Amino acid sequence: MNDIKVLEVNVNDHSYNGVFSLIKNVVLNKPRSIQIDIASFGKFENSKNIEILNQ
Protein backbone atom coordinates (compact mmCIF):
# COMPACT_ATOMS: atom_id res chain seq x y z
CA MET A 1 0.00 0.00 0.00
CA ASN A 2 1.27 3.49 -0.85
CA ASP A 3 1.75 6.08 1.85
CA ILE A 4 -0.13 9.30 1.26
CA LYS A 5 1.26 12.48 2.76
CA VAL A 6 -0.60 15.75 2.65
CA LEU A 7 0.74 19.28 2.94
CA GLU A 8 -2.01 21.87 2.80
CA VAL A 9 -1.02 25.47 2.15
CA ASN A 10 -2.59 28.42 0.37
CA VAL A 11 -0.48 28.85 -2.75
CA ASN A 12 -0.40 32.01 -4.83
CA ASP A 13 2.37 34.00 -6.40
CA HIS A 14 1.67 37.41 -4.86
CA SER A 15 5.10 38.93 -4.40
CA TYR A 16 6.57 35.41 -4.82
CA ASN A 17 6.06 34.78 -1.12
CA GLY A 18 7.80 32.01 0.78
CA VAL A 19 4.97 29.52 0.32
CA PHE A 20 5.01 29.85 -3.48
CA SER A 21 8.79 29.51 -3.53
CA LEU A 22 8.62 26.42 -1.32
CA ILE A 23 5.96 24.71 -3.42
CA LYS A 24 7.70 25.65 -6.68
CA ASN A 25 10.95 24.07 -5.45
CA VAL A 26 9.14 20.94 -4.25
CA VAL A 27 7.40 20.55 -7.63
CA LEU A 28 10.57 21.15 -9.65
CA ASN A 29 12.68 18.74 -7.58
CA LYS A 30 10.24 15.92 -6.80
CA PRO A 31 10.69 12.41 -8.18
CA ARG A 32 8.52 11.79 -11.24
CA SER A 33 6.78 8.97 -9.38
CA ILE A 34 5.21 11.40 -6.92
CA GLN A 35 1.98 13.20 -7.82
CA ILE A 36 1.22 16.57 -6.27
CA ASP A 37 -2.23 18.18 -6.47
CA ILE A 38 -2.24 21.96 -6.08
CA ALA A 39 -5.14 24.35 -5.52
CA SER A 40 -5.21 28.08 -4.95
CA PHE A 41 -7.89 30.30 -3.47
CA GLY A 42 -6.15 33.41 -4.72
CA LYS A 43 -5.69 34.41 -8.33
CA PHE A 44 -2.15 34.06 -9.67
CA GLU A 45 -0.56 37.31 -10.83
CA ASN A 46 1.42 35.56 -13.58
CA SER A 47 -0.24 32.70 -15.47
CA LYS A 48 3.20 31.31 -16.44
CA ASN A 49 3.66 30.39 -12.77
CA ILE A 50 0.67 28.05 -13.06
CA GLU A 51 2.39 26.32 -15.99
CA ILE A 52 5.52 25.82 -13.85
CA LEU A 53 3.46 24.11 -11.15
CA ASN A 54 1.65 21.93 -13.71
CA GLN A 55 4.86 20.17 -14.78
MMTF fields as JSON, N, C-alpha, C and O atoms, coordinates in Angstrom:
{
  "mmtfVersion": "1.0.0",
  "mmtfProducer": "UNKNOWN",
  "numBonds": 219,
  "numAtoms": 220,
  "numGroups": 55,
  "numChains": 1,
  "numModels": 1,
  "chainsPerModel": [1],
  "groupsPerChain": [55],
  "chainIdList": ["A"],
  "bondAtomList": [4, 2, 8, 6, 12, 10, 16, 14, 20, 18, 24, 22, 28, 26, 32, 30, 36, 34, 40, 38, 44, 42, 48, 46, 52, 50, 56, 54, 60, 58, 64, 62, 68, 66, 72, 70, 76, 74, 80, 78, 84, 82, 88, 86, 92, 90, 96, 94, 100, 98, 104, 102, 108, 106, 112, 110, 116, 114, 120, 118, 124, 122, 128, 126, 132, 130, 136, 134, 140, 138, 144, 142, 148, 146, 152, 150, 156, 154, 160, 158, 164, 162, 168, 166, 172, 170, 176, 174, 180, 178, 184, 182, 188, 186, 192, 190, 196, 194, 200, 198, 204, 202, 208, 206, 212, 210, 216, 214],
  "bondOrderList": [1, 1, 1, 1, 1, 1, 1, 1, 1, 1, 1, 1, 1, 1, 1, 1, 1, 1, 1, 1, 1, 1, 1, 1, 1, 1, 1, 1, 1, 1, 1, 1, 1, 1, 1, 1, 1, 1, 1, 1, 1, 1, 1, 1, 1, 1, 1, 1, 1, 1, 1, 1, 1, 1],
  "groupList": [{"groupName": "MET", "atomNameList": ["N", "CA", "C", "O"], "elementList": ["N", "C", "C", "O"], "formalChargeList": [0, 0, 0, 0], "bondAtomList": [1, 0, 2, 1, 3, 2], "bondOrderList": [1, 1, 2], "singleLetterCode": "M", "chemCompType": "L-PEPTIDE LINKING"}, {"groupName": "ASN", "atomNameList": ["N", "CA", "C", "O"], "elementList": ["N", "C", "C", "O"], "formalChargeList": [0, 0, 0, 0], "bondAtomList": [1, 0, 2, 1, 3, 2], "bondOrderList": [1, 1, 2], "singleLetterCode": "N", "chemCompType": "L-PEPTIDE LINKING"}, {"groupName": "ASP", "atomNameList": ["N", "CA", "C", "O"], "elementList": ["N", "C", "C", "O"], "formalChargeList": [0, 0, 0, 0], "bondAtomList": [1, 0, 2, 1, 3, 2], "bondOrderList": [1, 1, 2], "singleLetterCode": "D", "chemCompType": "L-PEPTIDE LINKING"}, {"groupName": "ILE", "atomNameList": ["N", "CA", "C", "O"], "elementList": ["N", "C", "C", "O"], "formalChargeList": [0, 0, 0, 0], "bondAtomList": [1, 0, 2, 1, 3, 2], "bondOrderList": [1, 1, 2], "singleLetterCode": "I", "chemCompType": "L-PEPTIDE LINKING"}, {"groupName": "LYS", "atomNameList": ["N", "CA", "C", "O"], "elementList": ["N", "C", "C", "O"], "formalChargeList": [0, 0, 0, 0], "bondAtomList": [1, 0, 2, 1, 3, 2], "bondOrderList": [1, 1, 2], "singleLetterCode": "K", "chemCompType": "L-PEPTIDE LINKING"}, {"groupName": "VAL", "atomNameList": ["N", "CA", "C", "O"], "elementList": ["N", "C", "C", "O"], "formalChargeList": [0, 0, 0, 0], "bondAtomList": [1, 0, 2, 1, 3, 2], "bondOrderList": [1, 1, 2], "singleLetterCode": "V", "chemCompType": "L-PEPTIDE LINKING"}, {"groupName": "LEU", "atomNameList": ["N", "CA", "C", "O"], "elementList": ["N", "C", "C", "O"], "formalChargeList": [0, 0, 0, 0], "bondAtomList": [1, 0, 2, 1, 3, 2], "bondOrderList": [1, 1, 2], "singleLetterCode": "L", "chemCompType": "L-PEPTIDE LINKING"}, {"groupName": "GLU", "atomNameList": ["N", "CA", "C", "O"], "elementList": ["N", "C", "C", "O"], "formalChargeList": [0, 0, 0, 0], "bondAtomList": [1, 0, 2, 1, 3, 2], "bondOrderList": [1, 1, 2], "singleLetterCode": "E", "chemCompType": "L-PEPTIDE LINKING"}, {"groupName": "HIS", "atomNameList": ["N", "CA", "C", "O"], "elementList": ["N", "C", "C", "O"], "formalChargeList": [0, 0, 0, 0], "bondAtomList": [1, 0, 2, 1, 3, 2], "bondOrderList": [1, 1, 2], "singleLetterCode": "H", "chemCompType": "L-PEPTIDE LINKING"}, {"groupName": "SER", "atomNameList": ["N", "CA", "C", "O"], "elementList": ["N", "C", "C", "O"], "formalChargeList": [0, 0, 0, 0], "bondAtomList": [1, 0, 2, 1, 3, 2], "bondOrderList": [1, 1, 2], "singleLetterCode": "S", "chemCompType": "L-PEPTIDE LINKING"}, {"groupName": "TYR", "atomNameList": ["N", "CA", "C", "O"], "elementList": ["N", "C", "C", "O"], "formalChargeList": [0, 0, 0, 0], "bondAtomList": [1, 0, 2, 1, 3, 2], "bondOrderList": [1, 1, 2], "singleLetterCode": "Y", "chemCompType": "L-PEPTIDE LINKING"}, {"groupName": "GLY", "atomNameList": ["N", "CA", "C", "O"], "elementList": ["N", "C", "C", "O"], "formalChargeList": [0, 0, 0, 0], "bondAtomList": [1, 0, 2, 1, 3, 2], "bondOrderList": [1, 1, 2], "singleLetterCode": "G", "chemCompType": "PEPTIDE LINKING"}, {"groupName": "PHE", "atomNameList": ["N", "CA", "C", "O"], "elementList": ["N", "C", "C", "O"], "formalChargeList": [0, 0, 0, 0], "bondAtomList": [1, 0, 2, 1, 3, 2], "bondOrderList": [1, 1, 2], "singleLetterCode": "F", "chemCompType": "L-PEPTIDE LINKING"}, {"groupName": "PRO", "atomNameList": ["N", "CA", "C", "O"], "elementList": ["N", "C", "C", "O"], "formalChargeList": [0, 0, 0, 0], "bondAtomList": [1, 0, 2, 1, 3, 2], "bondOrderList": [1, 1, 2], "singleLetterCode": "P", "chemCompType": "L-PEPTIDE LINKING"}, {"groupName": "ARG", "atomNameList": ["N", "CA", "C", "O"], "elementList": ["N", "C", "C", "O"], "formalChargeList": [0, 0, 0, 0], "bondAtomList": [1, 0, 2, 1, 3, 2], "bondOrderList": [1, 1, 2], "singleLetterCode": "R", "chemCompType": "L-PEPTIDE LINKING"}, {"groupName": "GLN", "atomNameList": ["N", "CA", "C", "O"], "elementList": ["N", "C", "C", "O"], "formalChargeList": [0, 0, 0, 0], "bondAtomList": [1, 0, 2, 1, 3, 2], "bondOrderList": [1, 1, 2], "singleLetterCode": "Q", "chemCompType": "L-PEPTIDE LINKING"}, {"groupName": "ALA", "atomNameList": ["N", "CA", "C", "O"], "elementList": ["N", "C", "C", "O"], "formalChargeList": [0, 0, 0, 0], "bondAtomList": [1, 0, 2, 1, 3, 2], "bondOrderList": [1, 1, 2], "singleLetterCode": "A", "chemCompType": "L-PEPTIDE LINKING"}],
  "groupTypeList": [0, 1, 2, 3, 4, 5, 6, 7, 5, 1, 5, 1, 2, 8, 9, 10, 1, 11, 5, 12, 9, 6, 3, 4, 1, 5, 5, 6, 1, 4, 13, 14, 9, 3, 15, 3, 2, 3, 16, 9, 12, 11, 4, 12, 7, 1, 9, 4, 1, 3, 7, 3, 6, 1, 15],
  "groupIdList": [1, 2, 3, 4, 5, 6, 7, 8, 9, 10, 11, 12, 13, 14, 15, 16, 17, 18, 19, 20, 21, 22, 23, 24, 25, 26, 27, 28, 29, 30, 31, 32, 33, 34, 35, 36, 37, 38, 39, 40, 41, 42, 43, 44, 45, 46, 47, 48, 49, 50, 51, 52, 53, 54, 55],
  "secStructList": [7, 7, 7, 7, 7, 7, 7, 7, 7, 7, 7, 7, 7, 4, 4, 4, 7, 2, 2, 2, 2, 2, 2, 2, 2, 2, 2, 2, 2, 1, 7, 6, 6, 7, 7, 7, 7, 7, 7, 7, 1, 1, 7, 7, 1, 7, 2, 2, 2, 2, 2, 2, 2, 6, 7],
  "xCoordList": [0.84, 0.0, 0.889, 1.91, 0.503, 1.268, 0.952, -0.194, 1.963, 1.753, 1.308, 1.842, 0.339, -0.125, 0.217, -0.134, 0.904, 1.263, 0.647, 0.67, 0.107, -0.6, 0.053, 0.312, 0.314, 0.74, -0.268, -0.385, -0.985, -2.007, -1.549, -1.33, -1.406, -1.021, -1.816, -2.288, -1.965, -2.593, -1.495, -0.632, -1.531, -0.477, -0.969, -2.016, -0.218, -0.399, 0.966, 1.921, 1.058, 2.368, 2.444, 3.239, 1.63, 1.67, 3.01, 3.329, 3.766, 5.099, 6.053, 7.074, 5.723, 6.571, 6.906, 8.068, 5.867, 6.058, 6.74, 6.956, 7.074, 7.797, 7.065, 7.691, 5.731, 4.97, 5.061, 5.274, 4.903, 5.012, 6.409, 6.551, 7.421, 8.793, 9.02, 9.662, 8.493, 8.621, 7.946, 8.554, 6.704, 5.961, 6.598, 6.687, 7.039, 7.704, 8.938, 9.152, 9.752, 10.952, 10.617, 11.307, 9.571, 9.137, 8.711, 9.113, 7.897, 7.405, 8.564, 8.617, 9.476, 10.566, 11.583, 12.305, 11.657, 12.68, 12.126, 12.879, 10.837, 10.243, 10.548, 10.761, 10.571, 10.692, 9.465, 8.367, 9.639, 8.524, 7.434, 6.293, 7.766, 6.784, 5.808, 4.824, 6.073, 5.208, 4.268, 4.69, 2.99, 1.983, 1.637, 1.426, 1.578, 1.217, 0.007, 0.026, -1.042, -2.225, -2.158, -1.916, -2.372, -2.243, -3.539, -4.119, -3.975, -5.139, -4.801, -3.961, -5.447, -5.21, -6.537, -7.385, -6.706, -7.893, -7.702, -8.662, -6.453, -6.15, -5.788, -5.293, -6.041, -5.689, -4.184, -3.591, -3.574, -2.149, -1.928, -2.693, -0.888, -0.558, 0.018, -0.194, 0.745, 1.423, 1.013, 1.372, 0.266, -0.24, 0.883, 0.667, 2.069, 3.197, 3.6, 4.129, 3.35, 3.663, 2.768, 3.191, 1.556, 0.673, 1.255, 1.236, 1.772, 2.387, 3.584, 3.784, 4.368, 5.517, 5.042, 5.64, 3.965, 3.464, 2.749, 2.572, 2.342, 1.648, 2.605, 2.15, 3.888, 4.856, 4.689, 5.416],
  "yCoordList": [-1.179, 0.0, 1.247, 1.287, 2.247, 3.488, 4.398, 4.488, 5.062, 6.079, 7.358, 7.74, 8.011, 9.3, 10.344, 10.208, 11.385, 12.482, 13.752, 13.991, 14.547, 15.747, 16.965, 16.988, 17.968, 19.28, 20.267, 20.413, 20.936, 21.869, 23.286, 23.662, 24.067, 25.468, 26.26, 25.701, 27.55, 28.425, 28.936, 29.706, 28.51, 28.848, 29.936, 29.795, 31.007, 32.011, 32.622, 32.337, 33.447, 34.004, 35.502, 36.209, 35.988, 37.409, 37.716, 37.204, 38.526, 38.931, 37.748, 37.859, 36.616, 35.415, 35.082, 34.892, 35.019, 34.783, 33.452, 32.659, 33.212, 32.007, 30.726, 29.732, 30.727, 29.515, 29.155, 27.989, 30.13, 29.848, 29.333, 28.364, 29.957, 29.514, 28.089, 27.288, 27.772, 26.424, 25.409, 24.403, 25.661, 24.713, 24.584, 23.48, 25.689, 25.652, 24.757, 23.944, 24.889, 24.067, 22.6, 21.718, 22.332, 20.94, 20.333, 19.217, 21.062, 20.554, 20.319, 19.285, 21.258, 21.152, 20.075, 19.593, 19.688, 18.738, 17.398, 16.577, 17.166, 15.917, 14.783, 15.023, 13.554, 12.411, 12.336, 12.701, 11.869, 11.791, 10.84, 10.932, 9.938, 8.969, 9.558, 8.912, 10.763, 11.404, 12.374, 13.172, 12.294, 13.203, 14.234, 13.894, 15.485, 16.57, 17.284, 17.699, 17.427, 18.182, 19.549, 19.653, 20.589, 21.958, 22.717, 22.61, 23.483, 24.347, 25.712, 25.827, 26.726, 28.077, 28.801, 28.757, 29.469, 30.296, 31.669, 32.314, 32.103, 33.411, 33.3, 32.27, 34.367, 34.409, 34.624, 35.428, 33.888, 34.064, 35.346, 35.658, 36.075, 37.314, 37.012, 37.774, 35.906, 35.557, 34.145, 33.184, 34.008, 32.698, 31.714, 30.503, 32.214, 31.312, 30.526, 29.419, 31.097, 30.389, 29.172, 28.184, 29.22, 28.047, 26.955, 25.785, 27.309, 26.322, 25.641, 24.439, 26.393, 25.815, 24.756, 23.684, 25.049, 24.115, 22.919, 21.894, 23.039, 21.934, 20.935, 19.998, 21.093, 20.165, 18.774, 17.865],
  "zCoordList": [0.0, 0.0, 0.0, 0.687, -0.76, -0.849, 0.328, 0.767, 0.826, 1.851, 1.175, 0.134, 1.763, 1.258, 2.301, 3.473, 1.865, 2.755, 2.198, 0.99, 3.072, 2.652, 3.288, 4.492, 2.474, 2.945, 2.382, 1.166, 3.25, 2.802, 3.081, 4.232, 2.03, 2.149, 1.123, 0.134, 1.353, 0.372, -0.548, -0.127, -1.797, -2.75, -3.695, -4.328, -3.784, -4.825, -5.073, -4.351, -6.076, -6.405, -6.122, -6.741, -5.199, -4.863, -4.222, -3.148, -4.863, -4.403, -4.246, -3.567, -4.874, -4.815, -3.366, -3.004, -2.551, -1.119, -0.848, -1.764, 0.394, 0.779, 0.46, 0.092, 0.596, 0.322, -1.154, -1.487, -2.047, -3.481, -3.807, -4.553, -3.268, -3.531, -3.038, -3.717, -1.853, -1.315, -2.224, -2.591, -2.588, -3.421, -4.799, -5.336, -5.374, -6.685, -6.62, -7.519, -5.577, -5.453, -5.218, -5.73, -4.452, -4.25, -5.579, -5.91, -6.343, -7.635, -8.602, -9.266, -8.681, -9.653, -9.285, -10.158, -8.01, -7.577, -7.094, -6.57, -7.259, -6.795, -7.766, -8.954, -7.268, -8.181, -9.076, -8.656, -10.295, -11.24, -10.767, -11.222, -9.868, -9.384, -8.365, -8.004, -7.909, -6.916, -7.619, -8.455, -7.268, -7.819, -6.766, -5.602, -7.166, -6.269, -6.854, -8.013, -6.056, -6.465, -5.798, -4.595, -6.587, -6.078, -6.358, -7.438, -5.366, -5.524, -4.944, -4.051, -5.446, -4.946, -4.798, -5.689, -3.662, -3.472, -4.097, -4.52, -4.149, -4.716, -6.189, -6.646, -6.918, -8.335, -8.47, -7.751, -9.407, -9.667, -10.464, -11.376, -10.116, -10.831, -12.204, -13.147, -12.326, -13.575, -13.972, -13.292, -15.065, -15.475, -15.827, -15.796, -16.158, -16.436, -15.185, -15.288, -14.011, -12.773, -12.593, -11.992, -13.095, -13.058, -13.93, -13.545, -15.094, -15.987, -15.32, -15.489, -14.574, -13.853, -12.876, -12.781, -12.143, -11.151, -11.774, -11.116, -13.027, -13.713, -14.341, -14.996, -14.174, -14.784, -14.244, -14.644]
}
